[in-house]
């Protein structure tokens, strides 16, 4: 390789870029085979009600068990799948797998699935979703669709129409990573969201940046006034959990409550010290079970 790129070769890319592009290309080639060979898995992460300290639902998060690379993160392969269009097949696989879990597993009441903007905009999205869900015999209200603000920016009339149709079909809709990107407060009232998820960037800055507390307070207040369930993502410490409970946040998600795990290893309950800490904020004292 190095021998061929002689002195006169015009190099467009900076050093290091080649390898990134090559890595992405290799992943893209492997994606189809990976789906066919069953290398993907949905890990589940619990979402916990602050007041009852019970698991309300789980977020489904894709993992790729790559034969050579080991577990590949969605942060690495989702952009590749989006750029190549393979996110459509992968997204449908995830919906089918989530429905399979919902139909088999009594412990899982509701699952949230992440829907890529590319997938959401695809003309066939709603029809394919309905078909998969109907075939699996799963009630639509047991599925929550997580979308990000980028879905709303490009063609907001069409996005609104699709979201309203999804609501009519009975799906729950969540706005993921709220507060990042091009957040506009008007989105919240214009679109039929059941849930908003505060981006974990704000949660991790709690206690470190005064502004994070103000922002988190405001999102919780606004979401509450608009009748939405407010979920905080990326909760890692008891201090964060207690601040969020005091602030009136409805649900918590993060490593403190449970890491994403395969279906047979998911947390069905919350660690006792977390339950006690939340009870202290909500009821003004630790309750004996
Ligand atoms: P997301 O939807 O915002 O998911 C939350 C991410 O935060 C997950 O990363 C989760 O593992 C991580 N997380 C949860 N709790 C904590 C915590 O306490 N601390 C920290 N540091 N991280 C925490 P993950 O699983 O790597 O997924 C990354 C992103 O990839 C997701 O962000 C989502 O945008 C995308 N993704 C994952 N699965 C799918 C999928 O099936 N379809 C699509 N389109 N995107 C997916
Ligand atoms: Mg999500
Ligand atoms: Mg998120
Ligand atoms: Mg995210």
Coordinates of C-alpha atoms and ligand atoms in Angstrom, one line a residue:
X1 CA 0.0 0.0 0.0
X2 CA 2.6 2.5 1.2
X3 CA 4.8 1.6 -1.8
X4 CA 2.1 2.5 -4.3
X5 CA 1.5 5.9 -2.9
X6 CA 4.6 7.4 -4.3
X7 CA 6.0 10.9 -4.2
X8 CA 3.7 12.2 -6.8
X9 CA 0.5 10.9 -5.3
X10 CA -1.8 13.7 -4.4
X11 CA -3.2 13.1 -0.9
X12 CA -6.5 14.6 -0.2
X13 CA -6.9 13.2 3.3
X14 CA -5.0 14.1 6.4
X15 CA -3.1 11.2 8.1
X16 CA -5.5 9.1 10.1
X17 CA -8.5 9.8 7.9
X18 CA -7.8 7.0 5.6
X19 CA -8.1 4.5 8.4
X20 CA -11.3 5.9 9.7
X21 CA -12.8 5.8 6.2
X22 CA -11.5 2.3 5.7
X23 CA -12.9 1.2 9.0
X24 CA -16.3 2.6 8.1
X25 CA -16.2 0.9 4.7
X26 CA -15.3 -2.4 6.3
X27 CA -18.2 -2.1 8.8
X28 CA -20.6 -1.2 6.0
X29 CA -19.6 -4.3 4.1
X30 CA -20.1 -6.4 7.2
X31 CA -23.5 -5.0 8.1
X32 CA -25.7 -7.0 5.8
X33 CA -23.9 -10.2 6.6
X34 CA -24.1 -9.3 10.3
X35 CA -27.9 -9.0 10.1
X36 CA -28.2 -12.2 8.1
X37 CA -25.9 -14.1 10.6
X38 CA -27.8 -12.9 13.6
X39 CA -24.8 -10.9 15.1
X40 CA -27.1 -8.1 16.5
X41 CA -28.7 -8.1 19.9
X42 CA -30.9 -5.7 21.7
X43 CA -29.7 -4.9 25.2
X44 CA -32.3 -3.5 27.6
X45 CA -31.8 -0.7 30.1
X46 CA -34.4 0.0 32.8
X47 CA -36.3 3.2 33.3
X48 CA -37.4 3.8 36.8
X49 CA -40.3 5.7 38.3
X50 CA -39.0 8.2 40.9
X51 CA -42.0 7.9 43.2
X52 CA -42.6 4.1 43.2
X53 CA -38.9 3.2 42.5
X54 CA -40.2 0.6 40.1
X55 CA -39.1 -0.2 36.6
X56 CA -41.7 1.3 34.2
X57 CA -40.1 0.2 30.9
X58 CA -36.8 -0.6 29.2
X59 CA -34.9 1.1 26.4
X60 CA -33.7 -1.2 23.7
X61 CA -30.1 -0.5 22.7
X62 CA -28.5 -2.3 19.7
X63 CA -25.2 -4.2 20.2
X64 CA -23.2 -5.9 17.4
X65 CA -21.3 -9.0 18.2
X66 CA -18.8 -8.7 15.4
X67 CA -16.9 -12.0 14.7
X68 CA -13.5 -10.2 14.5
X69 CA -14.0 -6.9 16.3
X70 CA -15.9 -8.1 19.3
X71 CA -18.8 -5.9 20.6
X72 CA -19.1 -2.8 18.3
X73 CA -20.9 0.2 19.8
X74 CA -23.9 1.8 18.1
X75 CA -22.0 5.0 18.2
X76 CA -19.7 3.5 15.6
X77 CA -22.1 1.5 13.4
X78 CA -25.3 3.5 13.4
X79 CA -23.7 6.4 11.4
X80 CA -22.4 3.9 8.9
X81 CA -25.8 2.2 8.7
X82 CA -27.4 5.6 8.2
X83 CA -25.0 6.7 5.5
X84 CA -25.4 3.5 3.5
X85 CA -29.2 3.2 3.9
X86 CA -28.7 -0.1 5.8
X87 CA -30.4 1.5 8.8
X88 CA -33.7 0.6 7.2
X89 CA -33.1 -3.1 7.4
X90 CA -31.3 -2.8 10.8
X91 CA -34.1 -0.7 12.2
X92 CA -36.7 -3.2 11.1
X93 CA -34.8 -6.0 12.6
X94 CA -34.7 -4.0 15.9
X95 CA -38.5 -3.5 15.8
X96 CA -39.1 -7.1 15.1
X97 CA -36.8 -8.2 17.9
X98 CA -38.4 -5.8 20.4
X99 CA -41.8 -7.2 19.5
X100 CA -40.5 -10.7 19.9
X101 CA -39.3 -9.8 23.4
X102 CA -42.6 -8.1 24.3
X103 CA -44.6 -11.1 23.2
X104 CA -42.5 -13.6 25.1
X105 CA -41.4 -11.8 28.2
X106 CA -44.0 -11.0 30.8
X107 CA -41.5 -9.0 32.9
X108 CA -41.1 -6.5 30.1
X109 CA -44.2 -4.2 30.0
X110 CA -43.0 -1.7 27.6
X111 CA -40.0 -1.1 25.4
X112 CA -38.6 2.0 23.8
X113 CA -36.9 1.8 20.5
X114 CA -34.6 4.4 18.9
X115 CA -35.7 5.4 15.5
X116 CA -33.1 7.0 13.2
X117 CA -34.2 10.2 11.3
X118 CA -33.4 8.3 8.1
X119 CA -35.7 5.5 9.1
X120 CA -38.4 7.9 10.3
X121 CA -38.3 9.8 6.9
X122 CA -38.5 6.6 4.9
X123 CA -41.9 6.6 3.0
X124 CA -42.6 3.1 4.2
X125 CA -41.8 3.5 7.9
X126 CA -45.2 3.6 9.4
X127 CA -46.6 0.9 7.2
X128 CA -43.7 -1.5 7.9
X129 CA -43.8 -0.7 11.6
X130 CA -47.6 -1.4 11.8
X131 CA -47.1 -4.6 9.9
X132 CA -44.4 -5.9 12.1
X133 CA -46.2 -5.0 15.3
X134 CA -49.5 -6.5 14.1
X135 CA -47.9 -9.7 12.9
X136 CA -46.3 -10.1 16.3
X137 CA -49.6 -9.5 18.0
X138 CA -48.2 -6.8 20.3
X139 CA -50.3 -3.9 21.5
X140 CA -49.0 -0.6 20.1
X141 CA -49.1 1.1 23.5
X142 CA -46.3 -1.3 24.7
X143 CA -43.9 0.3 22.2
X144 CA -42.4 3.7 22.6
X145 CA -40.6 5.3 19.6
X146 CA -37.7 7.6 20.5
X147 CA -36.9 10.2 18.0
X148 CA -34.5 13.1 18.0
X149 CA -35.1 16.8 17.2
X150 CA -33.3 16.4 13.9
X151 CA -36.5 14.6 12.6
X152 CA -38.5 17.8 13.2
X153 CA -36.2 20.3 11.5
X154 CA -36.1 19.3 7.8
X155 CA -39.8 18.8 7.0
X156 CA -41.7 19.6 10.1
X157 CA -45.2 19.4 8.5
X158 CA -44.6 15.9 7.3
X159 CA -43.0 15.0 10.6
X160 CA -46.0 16.3 12.4
X161 CA -48.4 14.3 10.2
X162 CA -46.5 11.1 10.7
X163 CA -46.2 11.6 14.5
X164 CA -50.0 12.3 14.7
X165 CA -50.7 9.1 12.7
X166 CA -48.4 7.1 15.0
X167 CA -50.3 8.5 18.0
X168 CA -53.6 7.5 16.5
X169 CA -52.2 4.0 16.1
X170 CA -51.5 4.0 19.8
X171 CA -47.7 4.2 20.0
X172 CA -46.0 6.2 22.7
X173 CA -43.6 8.9 21.4
X174 CA -40.5 10.2 23.1
X175 CA -38.2 13.1 22.3
X176 CA -34.7 11.8 22.9
X177 CA -31.6 13.8 23.8
X178 CA -33.6 16.9 24.6
X179 CA -31.6 20.0 25.0
X180 CA -28.9 19.1 22.4
X181 CA -29.0 20.2 18.8
X182 CA -31.5 22.8 17.6
X183 CA -33.8 22.6 20.5
X184 CA -36.8 24.8 20.2
X185 CA -39.3 25.1 23.0
X186 CA -42.1 25.4 20.5
X187 CA -41.4 21.8 19.3
X188 CA -42.6 20.6 22.7
X189 CA -46.1 22.0 22.3
X190 CA -46.5 21.5 18.6
X191 CA -45.7 17.8 18.5
X192 CA -47.5 15.0 20.3
X193 CA -44.8 13.8 22.6
X194 CA -45.7 11.7 25.6
X195 CA -42.2 11.8 27.0
X196 CA -39.1 14.0 26.9
X197 CA -35.7 12.6 27.7
X198 CA -33.2 15.1 29.2
X199 CA -29.9 14.6 27.5
X200 CA -27.3 13.0 29.7
X201 CA -24.9 15.9 29.1
X202 CA -27.0 18.0 31.4
X203 CA -27.3 15.3 34.0
X204 CA -23.5 14.6 34.1
X205 CA -23.0 18.4 34.7
X206 CA -25.3 18.5 37.7
X207 CA -23.3 19.8 40.7
X208 CA -20.5 20.9 38.5
X209 CA -22.1 23.7 36.5
X210 CA -24.7 25.9 38.0
X211 CA -26.4 26.3 34.7
X212 CA -27.0 22.6 34.3
X213 CA -29.2 22.7 37.4
X214 CA -31.2 25.6 36.1
X215 CA -31.6 24.0 32.7
X216 CA -32.7 20.6 34.2
X217 CA -35.2 22.4 36.5
X218 CA -36.7 24.3 33.6
X219 CA -37.1 21.2 31.4
X220 CA -38.8 19.3 34.2
X221 CA -41.1 22.2 34.9
X222 CA -42.0 22.8 31.2
X223 CA -42.5 19.1 30.5
X224 CA -44.7 18.8 33.5
X225 CA -46.8 21.8 32.6
X226 CA -47.3 20.3 29.1
X227 CA -48.4 17.0 30.6
X228 CA -45.4 15.0 29.5
X229 CA -43.4 12.4 31.3
X230 CA -39.9 13.8 31.9
X231 CA -37.1 11.2 32.0
X232 CA -33.4 12.0 32.9
X233 CA -30.8 9.9 31.0
X234 CA -27.3 9.0 32.1
X235 CA -28.0 9.1 35.9
X236 CA -24.8 7.7 37.5
X237 CA -24.7 8.9 41.0
X238 CA -27.1 8.9 44.0
X239 CA -26.6 12.7 44.3
X240 CA -27.9 13.2 40.7
X241 CA -30.8 10.9 41.4
X242 CA -31.8 12.8 44.5
X243 CA -31.5 16.2 42.9
X244 CA -33.7 14.9 40.0
X245 CA -36.3 13.5 42.5
X246 CA -36.3 16.8 44.4
X247 CA -36.8 18.7 41.2
X248 CA -39.9 16.6 40.3
X249 CA -38.4 14.5 37.5
X250 CA -40.7 11.6 36.7
X251 CA -38.3 8.8 35.7
X252 CA -34.6 8.0 35.8
X253 CA -32.4 6.0 33.5
X254 CA -28.7 5.4 33.9
X255 CA -26.0 3.1 35.2
X256 CA -27.1 3.9 38.8
X257 CA -30.5 2.3 38.1
X258 CA -29.1 -0.5 35.8
X259 CA -26.8 -0.9 32.8
X260 CA -28.0 -2.1 29.4
X261 CA -28.1 -5.9 29.6
X262 CA -29.2 -8.9 27.5
X263 CA -32.8 -9.8 28.1
X264 CA -32.0 -12.7 30.4
X265 CA -29.8 -10.5 32.7
X266 CA -32.0 -7.4 33.0
X267 CA -32.5 -5.7 36.3
X268 CA -36.1 -6.2 37.5
X269 CA -35.7 -3.9 40.5
X270 CA -33.6 -1.0 41.7
X271 CA -30.7 -1.3 44.2
X272 CA -31.9 -0.8 47.8
X273 CA -29.8 2.2 48.6
X274 CA -31.2 4.0 45.6
X275 CA -34.8 3.1 46.6
X276 CA -34.0 4.5 50.1
X277 CA -32.3 7.7 48.7
X278 CA -35.3 8.4 46.4
X279 CA -37.8 7.8 49.2
X280 CA -36.0 10.3 51.3
X281 CA -36.5 13.0 48.7
X282 CA -40.1 12.1 47.9
X283 CA -41.5 11.1 51.2
X284 CA -39.1 13.0 53.5
X285 CA -37.7 9.8 55.0
X286 CA -36.5 6.3 54.1
X287 CA -39.3 3.8 54.2
X288 CA -39.0 0.3 55.5
X289 CA -40.2 -2.1 52.8
Ligands
LIG1 P1 -29.5 7.1 23.2 O1 -30.7 6.7 22.6 O2 -29.5 8.5 23.8 O3 -29.2 6.0 24.3 C1 -28.6 6.3 25.6 C2 -27.1 5.9 25.6 O4 -26.6 6.3 26.8 C3 -26.8 4.4 25.4 O5 -25.6 4.3 24.7 C4 -26.7 4.0 26.8 O6 -25.9 2.8 27.0 C5 -25.9 5.1 27.4 N1 -26.1 5.3 28.9 C6 -27.1 4.9 29.6 N2 -26.9 5.2 30.9 C7 -25.7 5.8 31.0 C8 -25.0 6.3 32.1 O7 -25.4 6.3 33.2 N3 -23.8 6.9 31.8 C9 -23.3 6.9 30.5 N4 -22.1 7.4 30.3 N5 -24.0 6.4 29.4 C10 -25.2 5.8 29.7 P2 -25.4 3.3 23.6 O8 -26.1 2.0 23.9 O9 -24.0 3.2 23.2 O10 -26.2 3.9 22.4 C11 -25.7 5.2 21.8 C12 -26.7 5.7 20.9 O11 -26.8 4.9 19.7 C13 -28.1 5.8 21.4 O12 -28.2 7.0 22.2 C14 -28.9 5.9 20.1 O13 -28.9 7.2 19.6 C15 -28.1 5.0 19.2 N6 -28.8 3.7 19.1 C16 -28.7 2.6 20.0 N7 -29.5 1.6 19.6 C17 -30.1 2.1 18.5 C18 -31.1 1.5 17.6 O14 -31.6 0.4 17.8 N8 -31.5 2.3 16.5 C19 -31.0 3.5 16.3 N9 -31.5 4.2 15.3 N10 -30.1 4.1 17.1 C20 -29.7 3.4 18.2
LIG2 MG1 -32.7 6.7 23.2
LIG3 MG1 -30.7 9.7 24.6
LIG4 MG1 -27.8 10.1 22.8

